[in-house]
Amino acid sequence: MSANIFSPGPTPGTVKAADGSILTVPAGWVLLPPGDAGLTRRVKAAGEFWSVQEKKGRRTFSQGIWAPSETIEQLKTELEAERATPAYAKKQAAAAERRDKQQAEYVEDFHESVLQFLAFHPAHADLANQLAQAITAHATPVGSGTVARTKRIPVEQRAEAAVIAWMRHQTTAYDSMKIPRVKGKRREVRRLLAQRSKELLKHYRSEPTTPVNCPLQQAFHEKTGDSI
């Protein structure tokens, strides 16, 4: 952990260092909450600050940064004036258009990757398309936090992981399972369910027939009222 990164302290106006020690926030400092990335970057670049982060499960969430109140107020005023100019509005509009285009391209690429992973028998083309659409719609929205949004693995692996995750939640009883709080048990359950999903996918890839009581068919029927 960096020297200026802390976790929340036990009382207001305090932070907890990596070694467990409790520090009091310097006089004249205030907490800038997360949410304005531009202002946060400028405050960090302006001088000394303390960043507060809290880990929940496997994810780490920013709680904001402590910094001198004068610094924050000055930079906030400057940034507000800059954001009020026509040039800034034009820049933001261009950036939004660029992001929308990139997102649309990614959604298309991801959908194609899902179809390629499914590789269903031609007799199940309709099911493959509907399944790919459902998984893509669920996994690709910005900020969804799904595996499709990570850049740590190739898009082909993201597509495979997204298919298995979607099937785990939509075609198994995973969400209602009471899994013992034993280390590794949840991972073991996921592995077993993933194997079942892969066996089902294997059938659709090699056989033109539909399995009896197919959980995929049931999942889509529950959502749309129609069979595929």
XYZ file of N, CA and C in Angstrom:
684
model
N 0.852 -1.201 0.000
C 0.000 0.000 0.000
C 0.876 1.235 0.000
N 0.537 2.225 -0.836
C 1.293 3.454 -0.914
C 1.229 4.202 0.404
N 2.244 5.063 0.630
C 2.326 5.784 1.898
C 1.159 6.730 2.100
N 0.506 7.172 1.012
C -0.611 8.102 1.166
C -1.958 7.461 0.874
N -2.016 6.125 0.963
C -3.272 5.397 0.800
C -3.629 4.742 2.127
N -4.843 5.024 2.617
C -5.266 4.538 3.917
C -6.643 3.884 3.809
N -7.036 3.226 4.870
C -8.396 2.715 4.983
C -9.125 3.601 5.987
N -10.461 3.544 6.009
C -11.198 4.414 6.946
C -10.787 4.169 8.391
N -10.723 5.243 9.158
C -10.398 5.127 10.570
C -11.613 4.776 11.397
N -11.419 4.514 12.682
C -12.537 4.104 13.558
C -13.476 5.248 13.923
N -13.007 6.492 13.793
C -13.835 7.654 14.135
C -13.701 8.710 13.043
N -14.656 9.620 12.950
C -14.561 10.688 11.946
C -13.254 11.466 12.083
N -12.655 11.817 10.951
C -11.424 12.593 10.980
C -10.182 11.771 11.226
N -10.303 10.438 11.102
C -9.139 9.571 11.276
C -9.039 8.593 10.115
N -7.829 8.080 9.898
C -7.594 7.055 8.885
C -6.711 5.975 9.499
N -6.730 4.810 8.837
C -5.939 3.688 9.328
C -4.842 3.371 8.330
N -3.590 3.374 8.782
C -2.447 3.097 7.907
C -2.288 1.598 7.697
N -1.415 1.227 6.760
C -1.200 -0.182 6.443
C -0.681 -0.971 7.635
N 0.071 -0.321 8.525
C 0.621 -1.019 9.702
C -0.364 -1.083 10.858
N -1.590 -0.577 10.623
C -2.614 -0.637 11.660
C -2.710 0.597 12.535
N -1.766 1.519 12.399
C -1.787 2.710 13.234
C -2.907 3.651 12.794
N -3.446 4.395 13.742
C -4.542 5.330 13.485
C -3.968 6.747 13.447
N -4.253 7.460 12.372
C -3.759 8.818 12.203
C -4.916 9.798 12.172
N -4.682 10.968 12.730
C -5.681 12.031 12.696
C -5.434 12.912 11.485
N -6.481 13.226 10.771
C -6.358 14.063 9.576
C -5.836 15.446 9.981
N -4.868 15.996 9.236
C -4.325 17.316 9.567
C -5.396 18.396 9.640
N -5.168 19.378 10.503
C -6.108 20.489 10.643
C -6.209 21.248 9.321
N -7.420 21.659 8.974
C -7.613 22.411 7.742
C -7.844 21.548 6.519
N -7.842 20.241 6.703
C -8.095 19.329 5.584
C -9.568 18.930 5.586
N -10.099 18.677 4.403
C -11.466 18.183 4.269
C -11.456 16.982 3.332
N -12.528 16.205 3.411
C -12.634 15.010 2.568
C -13.347 15.349 1.266
N -12.673 15.137 0.150
C -13.285 15.295 -1.172
C -13.856 13.942 -1.559
N -15.174 13.815 -1.627
C -15.766 12.504 -1.938
C -15.495 12.088 -3.371
N -15.578 10.789 -3.656
C -15.369 10.330 -5.032
C -16.529 10.764 -5.920
N -16.292 10.780 -7.213
C -17.361 11.134 -8.135
C -16.950 12.137 -9.196
N -15.984 13.010 -8.861
C -15.492 13.988 -9.834
C -14.035 13.670 -10.120
N -13.826 12.829 -11.132
C -12.468 12.364 -11.433
C -11.540 13.516 -11.816
N -12.058 14.492 -12.558
C -11.235 15.621 -12.980
C -10.717 16.427 -11.806
N -11.609 16.743 -10.867
C -11.202 17.499 -9.683
C -10.252 16.686 -8.820
N -10.536 15.406 -8.664
C -9.675 14.545 -7.861
C -8.255 14.498 -8.432
N -8.135 14.379 -9.750
C -6.803 14.350 -10.373
C -6.043 15.644 -10.100
N -6.724 16.771 -10.190
C -6.056 18.059 -9.989
C -5.628 18.249 -8.543
N -6.458 17.809 -7.612
C -6.095 17.915 -6.201
C -4.875 17.048 -5.894
N -4.853 15.850 -6.445
C -3.701 14.972 -6.224
C -2.425 15.564 -6.801
N -2.551 16.219 -7.960
C -1.376 16.803 -8.617
C -0.903 18.072 -7.921
N -1.780 18.693 -7.114
C -1.457 19.986 -6.508
C -0.566 19.875 -5.283
N -0.501 18.711 -4.675
C 0.319 18.594 -3.471
C -0.069 17.403 -2.618
N 0.125 17.556 -1.319
C -0.087 16.445 -0.394
C -1.565 16.105 -0.259
N -1.850 14.816 -0.147
C -3.224 14.339 0.041
C -3.170 12.951 0.651
N -4.285 12.535 1.235
C -4.428 11.175 1.732
C -5.613 10.537 1.021
N -5.379 9.408 0.399
C -6.441 8.687 -0.292
C -7.010 7.624 0.635
N -8.343 7.539 0.671
C -9.006 6.566 1.556
C -9.711 5.524 0.697
N -9.372 4.265 0.926
C -9.969 3.173 0.180
C -10.472 2.107 1.143
N -11.575 1.483 0.772
C -12.154 0.424 1.609
C -12.356 -0.825 0.770
N -11.864 -1.943 1.244
C -11.994 -3.201 0.525
C -13.215 -3.949 1.004
N -14.071 -4.327 0.051
C -15.257 -5.122 0.342
C -15.219 -6.353 -0.547
N -14.971 -7.488 0.061
C -14.807 -8.715 -0.725
C -13.531 -8.614 -1.539
N -13.651 -8.837 -2.832
C -12.485 -8.765 -3.702
C -12.302 -7.382 -4.323
N -13.251 -6.488 -4.078
C -13.213 -5.180 -4.720
C -12.811 -4.089 -3.731
N -12.135 -3.077 -4.268
C -11.706 -1.947 -3.464
C -12.445 -0.702 -3.922
N -13.043 0.019 -2.976
C -13.833 1.202 -3.299
C -13.188 2.446 -2.713
N -13.138 3.504 -3.515
C -12.611 4.774 -3.038
C -13.622 5.444 -2.130
N -13.127 5.980 -1.018
C -13.971 6.752 -0.115
C -13.665 8.243 -0.235
N -12.774 8.588 -1.185
C -12.422 9.983 -1.401
C -10.987 10.269 -0.992
N -10.626 11.547 -1.018
C -9.269 11.947 -0.608
C -9.349 13.129 0.360
N -8.473 13.089 1.351
C -8.312 14.214 2.271
C -7.237 15.131 1.709
N -7.489 16.420 1.734
C -6.525 17.399 1.245
C -6.863 18.756 1.855
N -5.943 19.725 1.776
C -6.226 21.060 2.325
C -7.484 21.665 1.707
N -8.363 22.208 2.532
C -9.626 22.761 2.039
C -9.393 23.891 1.050
N -8.362 24.720 1.279
C -8.074 25.834 0.374
C -7.737 25.323 -1.024
N -6.956 24.252 -1.078
C -6.576 23.670 -2.360
C -7.793 23.164 -3.107
N -8.643 22.436 -2.411
C -9.839 21.870 -3.044
C -10.755 22.971 -3.554
N -11.000 23.999 -2.728
C -11.899 25.069 -3.124
C -11.365 25.860 -4.312
N -10.058 26.138 -4.310
C -9.454 26.881 -5.418
C -9.563 26.114 -6.725
N -9.202 24.829 -6.689
C -9.246 24.010 -7.897
C -10.680 23.769 -8.355
N -11.599 23.667 -7.409
C -13.006 23.473 -7.749
C -13.544 24.688 -8.489
N -13.183 25.894 -8.014
C -13.616 27.129 -8.667
C -13.046 27.230 -10.068
N -11.750 26.921 -10.216
C -11.106 26.987 -11.523
C -11.744 25.993 -12.495
N -12.026 24.792 -12.003
C -12.594 23.751 -12.861
C -14.019 24.098 -13.284
N -14.799 24.670 -12.375
C -16.166 25.065 -12.713
C -16.175 26.136 -13.800
N -15.224 27.078 -13.718
C -15.130 28.132 -14.730
C -14.748 27.543 -16.084
N -13.822 26.600 -16.060
C -13.385 25.945 -17.297
C -14.517 25.152 -17.927
N -15.303 24.469 -17.100
C -16.390 23.636 -17.605
C -17.561 24.466 -18.136
N -17.580 25.729 -17.822
C -18.664 26.587 -18.288
C -18.407 27.150 -19.679
N -17.236 26.900 -20.251
C -16.894 27.464 -21.558
C -17.453 26.598 -22.687
N -17.750 27.213 -23.850
C -18.228 26.458 -25.017
C -17.207 25.424 -25.488
N -15.928 25.759 -25.367
C -14.881 24.838 -25.813
C -14.929 23.534 -25.019
N -15.175 23.641 -23.718
C -15.252 22.446 -22.877
C -16.462 21.600 -23.250
N -17.600 22.270 -23.498
C -18.814 21.547 -23.880
C -18.607 20.790 -25.189
N -17.932 21.423 -26.119
C -17.649 20.785 -27.407
C -16.731 19.575 -27.223
N -15.746 19.743 -26.368
C -14.801 18.656 -26.089
C -15.520 17.469 -25.443
N -16.412 17.748 -24.508
C -17.150 16.686 -23.827
C -18.081 15.952 -24.782
N -18.728 16.706 -25.679
C -19.630 16.083 -26.648
C -18.867 15.150 -27.577
N -17.675 15.594 -28.003
C -16.857 14.757 -28.881
C -16.394 13.500 -28.156
N -16.041 13.654 -26.884
C -15.588 12.508 -26.096
C -16.727 11.511 -25.892
N -17.943 12.013 -25.642
C -19.093 11.138 -25.449
C -19.412 10.375 -26.730
N -19.324 11.053 -27.850
C -19.583 10.402 -29.139
C -18.550 9.309 -29.409
N -17.296 9.601 -29.050
C -16.233 8.619 -29.240
C -16.450 7.392 -28.354
N -16.855 7.631 -27.098
C -17.115 6.511 -26.184
C -18.288 5.670 -26.668
N -19.332 6.328 -27.154
C -20.500 5.597 -27.648
C -20.126 4.714 -28.833
N -19.286 5.246 -29.696
C -18.855 4.474 -30.867
C -18.024 3.270 -30.436
N -17.120 3.494 -29.491
C -16.282 2.400 -28.996
C -17.133 1.338 -28.310
N -18.131 1.765 -27.547
C -19.012 0.819 -26.871
C -19.796 -0.004 -27.876
N -20.324 0.645 -28.901
C -21.099 -0.063 -29.920
C -20.236 -1.103 -30.632
N -19.000 -0.734 -30.914
C -18.086 -1.663 -31.572
C -17.759 -2.841 -30.657
N -17.581 -2.549 -29.373
C -17.269 -3.624 -28.434
C -18.439 -4.584 -28.279
N -19.658 -4.032 -28.182
C -20.850 -4.875 -28.070
C -20.941 -5.812 -29.263
N -20.671 -5.295 -30.449
C -20.724 -6.110 -31.664
C -19.662 -7.203 -31.635
N -18.438 -6.828 -31.242
C -17.340 -7.803 -31.178
C -17.623 -8.875 -30.129
N -18.162 -8.451 -28.986
C -18.441 -9.395 -27.911
C -19.536 -10.368 -28.323
N -20.573 -9.854 -28.958
C -21.667 -10.702 -29.440
C -21.137 -11.754 -30.395
N -20.254 -11.358 -31.291
C -19.677 -12.301 -32.249
C -18.806 -13.333 -31.542
N -18.081 -12.903 -30.516
C -17.236 -13.829 -29.760
C -18.077 -14.857 -29.021
N -19.226 -14.435 -28.503
C -20.128 -15.365 -27.819
C -20.658 -16.394 -28.806
N -21.074 -15.932 -29.982
C -21.561 -16.862 -31.009
C -20.487 -17.864 -31.399
N -19.263 -17.396 -31.534
C -18.163 -18.291 -31.910
C -17.888 -19.306 -30.808
N -18.002 -18.894 -29.559
C -17.799 -19.835 -28.465
C -18.912 -20.870 -28.418
N -20.155 -20.418 -28.616
C -21.281 -21.353 -28.586
C -21.153 -22.389 -29.696
N -20.912 -21.933 -30.921
C -20.701 -22.827 -32.068
C -21.758 -23.921 -32.144
N -23.017 -23.530 -32.018
C -24.107 -24.498 -32.023
C -24.313 -25.121 -33.405
N -24.892 -26.310 -33.391
C -25.313 -26.985 -34.618
C -26.280 -26.048 -35.357
N -26.232 -26.038 -36.703
C -27.116 -25.148 -37.474
C -28.590 -25.263 -37.093
N -29.005 -26.424 -36.614
C -30.406 -26.597 -36.230
C -30.787 -25.719 -35.045
N -29.791 -25.247 -34.308
C -30.053 -24.437 -33.123
C -29.605 -22.986 -33.330
N -29.613 -22.533 -34.559
C -29.142 -21.175 -34.866
C -29.957 -20.112 -34.127
N -31.272 -20.293 -34.073
C -32.120 -19.313 -33.391
C -31.792 -19.235 -31.903
N -31.601 -20.395 -31.290
C -31.256 -20.422 -29.872
C -29.909 -19.746 -29.643
N -28.943 -20.029 -30.506
C -27.609 -19.428 -30.369
C -27.700 -17.909 -30.442
N -28.481 -17.406 -31.392
C -28.605 -15.954 -31.548
C -29.286 -15.320 -30.336
N -30.359 -15.928 -29.856
C -31.054 -15.366 -28.705
C -30.208 -15.446 -27.445
N -29.479 -16.540 -27.306
C -28.602 -16.697 -26.149
C -27.489 -15.659 -26.189
N -26.890 -15.467 -27.367
C -25.808 -14.488 -27.514
C -26.315 -13.078 -27.230
N -27.521 -12.772 -27.691
C -28.092 -11.447 -27.457
C -28.359 -11.216 -25.970
N -28.904 -12.229 -25.313
C -29.213 -12.094 -23.890
C -27.946 -11.909 -23.063
N -26.923 -12.697 -23.360
C -25.662 -12.615 -22.613
C -24.967 -11.291 -22.882
N -24.963 -10.857 -24.139
C -24.319 -9.595 -24.491
C -25.020 -8.425 -23.822
N -26.346 -8.430 -23.828
C -27.110 -7.346 -23.208
C -26.848 -7.267 -21.708
N -26.657 -8.415 -21.087
C -26.407 -8.444 -19.646
C -24.970 -8.056 -19.305
N -24.022 -8.510 -20.111
C -22.613 -8.423 -19.727
C -21.870 -7.174 -20.177
N -22.331 -6.521 -21.236
C -21.516 -5.456 -21.826
C -21.788 -4.024 -21.371
N -22.889 -3.701 -20.689
C -23.089 -2.303 -20.297
C -21.919 -1.754 -19.484
N -21.559 -0.513 -19.766
C -20.479 0.136 -19.029
C -20.863 0.229 -17.556
N -19.936 -0.168 -16.687
C -20.195 -0.113 -15.259
C -20.914 -1.314 -14.697
N -21.165 -2.322 -15.535
C -21.884 -3.507 -15.062
C -21.044 -4.358 -14.115
N -19.732 -4.221 -14.207
C -18.855 -4.988 -13.324
C -18.743 -6.452 -13.673
N -19.220 -6.841 -14.847
C -19.141 -8.235 -15.255
C -17.785 -8.539 -15.873
N -17.535 -9.829 -16.100
C -16.263 -10.247 -16.679
C -16.074 -9.667 -18.078
N -17.152 -9.321 -18.750
C -17.053 -8.756 -20.100
C -16.377 -7.393 -20.100
N -16.353 -6.729 -18.935
C -15.779 -5.384 -18.880
C -14.301 -5.393 -18.528
N -13.752 -6.528 -18.164
C -12.341 -6.582 -17.823
C -11.477 -6.567 -19.065
N -10.284 -6.024 -18.926
C -9.337 -6.000 -20.039
C -8.141 -6.905 -19.745
N -8.250 -7.664 -18.672
C -7.123 -8.507 -18.259
C -7.011 -9.789 -19.070
N -8.093 -10.168 -19.742
C -8.068 -11.381 -20.555
C -8.635 -11.068 -21.932
N -8.278 -11.858 -22.950
C -8.787 -11.617 -24.310
C -10.298 -11.712 -24.362
N -10.896 -11.054 -25.367
C -12.348 -11.011 -25.483
C -12.938 -12.408 -25.649
N -12.178 -13.331 -26.266
C -12.669 -14.699 -26.424
C -12.868 -15.372 -25.067
N -11.941 -15.134 -24.149
C -12.067 -15.706 -22.813
C -13.170 -15.012 -22.015
N -13.331 -13.720 -22.246
C -14.416 -12.997 -21.583
C -15.763 -13.558 -22.023
N -15.880 -13.844 -23.327
C -17.138 -14.380 -23.854
C -17.448 -15.729 -23.231
N -16.455 -16.588 -23.155
C -16.658 -17.912 -22.550
C -17.079 -17.781 -21.091
N -16.377 -16.939 -20.340
C -16.698 -16.758 -18.926
C -18.098 -16.172 -18.753
N -18.484 -15.257 -19.648
C -19.807 -14.639 -19.554
C -20.914 -15.652 -19.832
N -20.677 -16.540 -20.790
C -21.666 -17.584 -21.097
C -21.873 -18.488 -19.885
N -20.777 -18.937 -19.306
C -20.862 -19.842 -18.160
C -21.525 -19.144 -16.971
N -21.172 -17.874 -16.751
C -21.776 -17.128 -15.638
C -23.276 -16.938 -15.857
N -23.674 -16.604 -17.082
C -25.094 -16.412 -17.382
C -25.863 -17.703 -17.170
N -25.309 -18.805 -17.643
C -25.975 -20.097 -17.482
C -26.042 -20.502 -16.012
N -25.025 -20.157 -15.242
C -25.042 -20.492 -13.817
C -26.215 -19.807 -13.119
N -26.476 -18.560 -13.472
C -27.541 -17.811 -12.810
C -28.922 -18.077 -13.401
N -28.972 -18.402 -14.695
C -30.258 -18.534 -15.372
C -30.746 -19.969 -15.538
N -29.849 -20.943 -15.512
C -30.262 -22.319 -15.790
C -29.975 -23.279 -14.641
N -29.491 -22.757 -13.508
C -29.253 -23.609 -12.346
C -29.882 -22.955 -11.118
N -29.852 -23.668 -10.006
C -30.420 -23.143 -8.756
C -29.367 -22.414 -7.928
N -28.284 -21.982 -8.572
C -27.155 -21.385 -7.857
C -27.579 -20.228 -6.946
N -28.422 -19.337 -7.470
C -28.775 -18.137 -6.716
C -29.554 -18.437 -5.439
N -30.201 -19.586 -5.372
C -30.971 -19.928 -4.171
C -30.279 -20.994 -3.317
N -29.092 -21.407 -3.745
C -28.365 -22.435 -2.990
C -27.852 -21.884 -1.662
N -27.907 -22.711 -0.641
C -27.304 -22.366 0.644
C -25.949 -23.052 0.714
N -24.923 -22.322 0.333
C -23.576 -22.879 0.265
C -22.858 -22.635 1.589
N -22.320 -23.691 2.205
C -21.607 -23.533 3.480
C -20.470 -22.524 3.369
N -20.289 -21.739 4.421
C -19.219 -20.736 4.434
C -17.889 -21.405 4.754
N -17.469 -22.241 3.829
C -16.206 -22.956 3.959
C -15.311 -22.521 2.809
N -14.062 -22.229 3.118
C -13.145 -21.734 2.099
C -13.065 -22.706 0.916
N -13.293 -22.181 -0.267
C -13.198 -22.992 -1.482
C -14.483 -23.681 -1.878
N -15.501 -23.667 -0.985
C -16.742 -24.392 -1.271
C -17.517 -23.729 -2.408
N -17.624 -22.411 -2.395
C -18.351 -21.713 -3.457
C -17.664 -21.933 -4.796
N -16.341 -21.919 -4.794
C -15.594 -22.154 -6.033
C -15.841 -23.569 -6.546
N -15.926 -24.523 -5.617
C -16.187 -25.911 -5.994
C -17.572 -26.053 -6.617
N -18.567 -25.389 -6.018
C -19.936 -25.446 -6.550
C -19.979 -24.833 -7.941
N -19.312 -23.710 -8.106
C -19.286 -23.067 -9.427
C -18.634 -23.967 -10.466
N -17.596 -24.660 -10.061
C -16.904 -25.554 -10.993
C -17.825 -26.691 -11.435
N -18.562 -27.258 -10.497
C -19.481 -28.347 -10.826
C -20.608 -27.862 -11.754
N -21.150 -26.679 -11.456
C -22.211 -26.137 -12.296
C -21.685 -25.775 -13.681
N -20.452 -25.299 -13.727
C -19.848 -24.965 -15.021
C -19.691 -26.211 -15.876
N -19.349 -27.306 -15.243
C -19.202 -28.557 -15.979
C -20.539 -29.003 -16.570
N -21.623 -28.843 -15.802
C -22.947 -29.186 -16.317
C -23.305 -28.303 -17.511
N -22.999 -27.027 -17.399
C -23.293 -26.103 -18.497
C -22.507 -26.480 -19.746
N -21.257 -26.854 -19.569
C -20.423 -27.225 -20.706
C -20.930 -28.503 -21.375
N -21.448 -29.421 -20.566
C -22.026 -30.639 -21.133
C -23.259 -30.317 -21.965
N -24.067 -29.384 -21.483
C -25.257 -28.969 -22.220
C -24.862 -28.283 -23.526
N -23.877 -27.411 -23.459
C -23.402 -26.721 -24.659
C -22.837 -27.718 -25.663
N -22.167 -28.737 -25.150
C -21.595 -29.771 -26.023
C -22.689 -30.464 -26.832
N -23.825 -30.716 -26.200
C -24.947 -31.354 -26.901
C -25.430 -30.460 -28.040
N -25.618 -29.175 -27.740
C -26.127 -28.256 -28.761
C -25.128 -28.045 -29.904
N -23.864 -28.304 -29.633
C -22.874 -28.152 -30.697
C -22.863 -29.353 -31.645
N -23.152 -30.509 -31.114
C -22.984 -31.726 -31.910
C -24.285 -32.395 -32.343
N -25.398 -32.084 -31.668
C -26.651 -32.759 -31.952
C -27.717 -31.783 -32.461
N -28.532 -32.199 -33.419
C -29.613 -31.336 -33.917
C -30.855 -31.379 -33.043
N -30.868 -32.296 -32.088
C -32.048 -32.452 -31.232
C -31.954 -31.570 -29.993
N -33.104 -31.348 -29.361
C -33.158 -30.556 -28.136
C -33.291 -31.497 -26.946
N -32.448 -31.381 -25.935
C -32.541 -32.260 -24.771
C -33.884 -32.114 -24.071
N -34.356 -33.200 -23.498
C -35.609 -33.177 -22.750
C -35.433 -32.319 -21.497
N -36.418 -31.469 -21.206
C -36.377 -30.589 -20.036
C -35.110 -29.726 -20.020
N -34.763 -29.216 -21.181
C -33.548 -28.413 -21.308
C -33.660 -27.133 -20.472
N -32.702 -26.879 -19.578
C -32.764 -25.669 -18.743
C -32.634 -24.382 -19.552
N -31.966 -24.437 -20.695
C -31.877 -23.260 -21.554
C -33.252 -22.892 -22.099
N -33.959 -23.918 -22.593
C -35.294 -23.696 -23.107
C -36.212 -23.155 -22.011
N -36.091 -23.714 -20.825
C -36.919 -23.295 -19.708
C -36.618 -21.849 -19.315
N -35.331 -21.481 -19.338
C -34.933 -20.126 -18.967
C -35.529 -19.106 -19.916
N -35.484 -19.373 -21.209
C -36.039 -18.443 -22.183
C -37.565 -18.428 -22.133
N -38.157 -19.577 -21.849
C -39.618 -19.646 -21.762
C -40.117 -18.805 -20.588
N -39.392 -18.840 -19.470
C -39.772 -18.062 -18.292
C -39.673 -16.569 -18.566
N -38.705 -16.167 -19.400
C -38.504 -14.748 -19.692
C -39.479 -14.230 -20.736
N -39.763 -15.041 -21.749
C -40.556 -14.562 -22.885
C -41.904 -15.234 -23.026
N -42.035 -16.414 -22.404
C -43.269 -17.165 -22.560
C -43.281 -17.992 -23.830
N -42.179 -17.929 -24.580
C -42.086 -18.680 -25.834
C -40.988 -19.731 -25.747
N -41.143 -20.780 -26.520
C -40.090 -21.778 -26.652
C -39.262 -21.436 -27.889
N -38.035 -21.952 -27.895
C -37.133 -21.652 -29.005
C -36.957 -22.886 -29.867
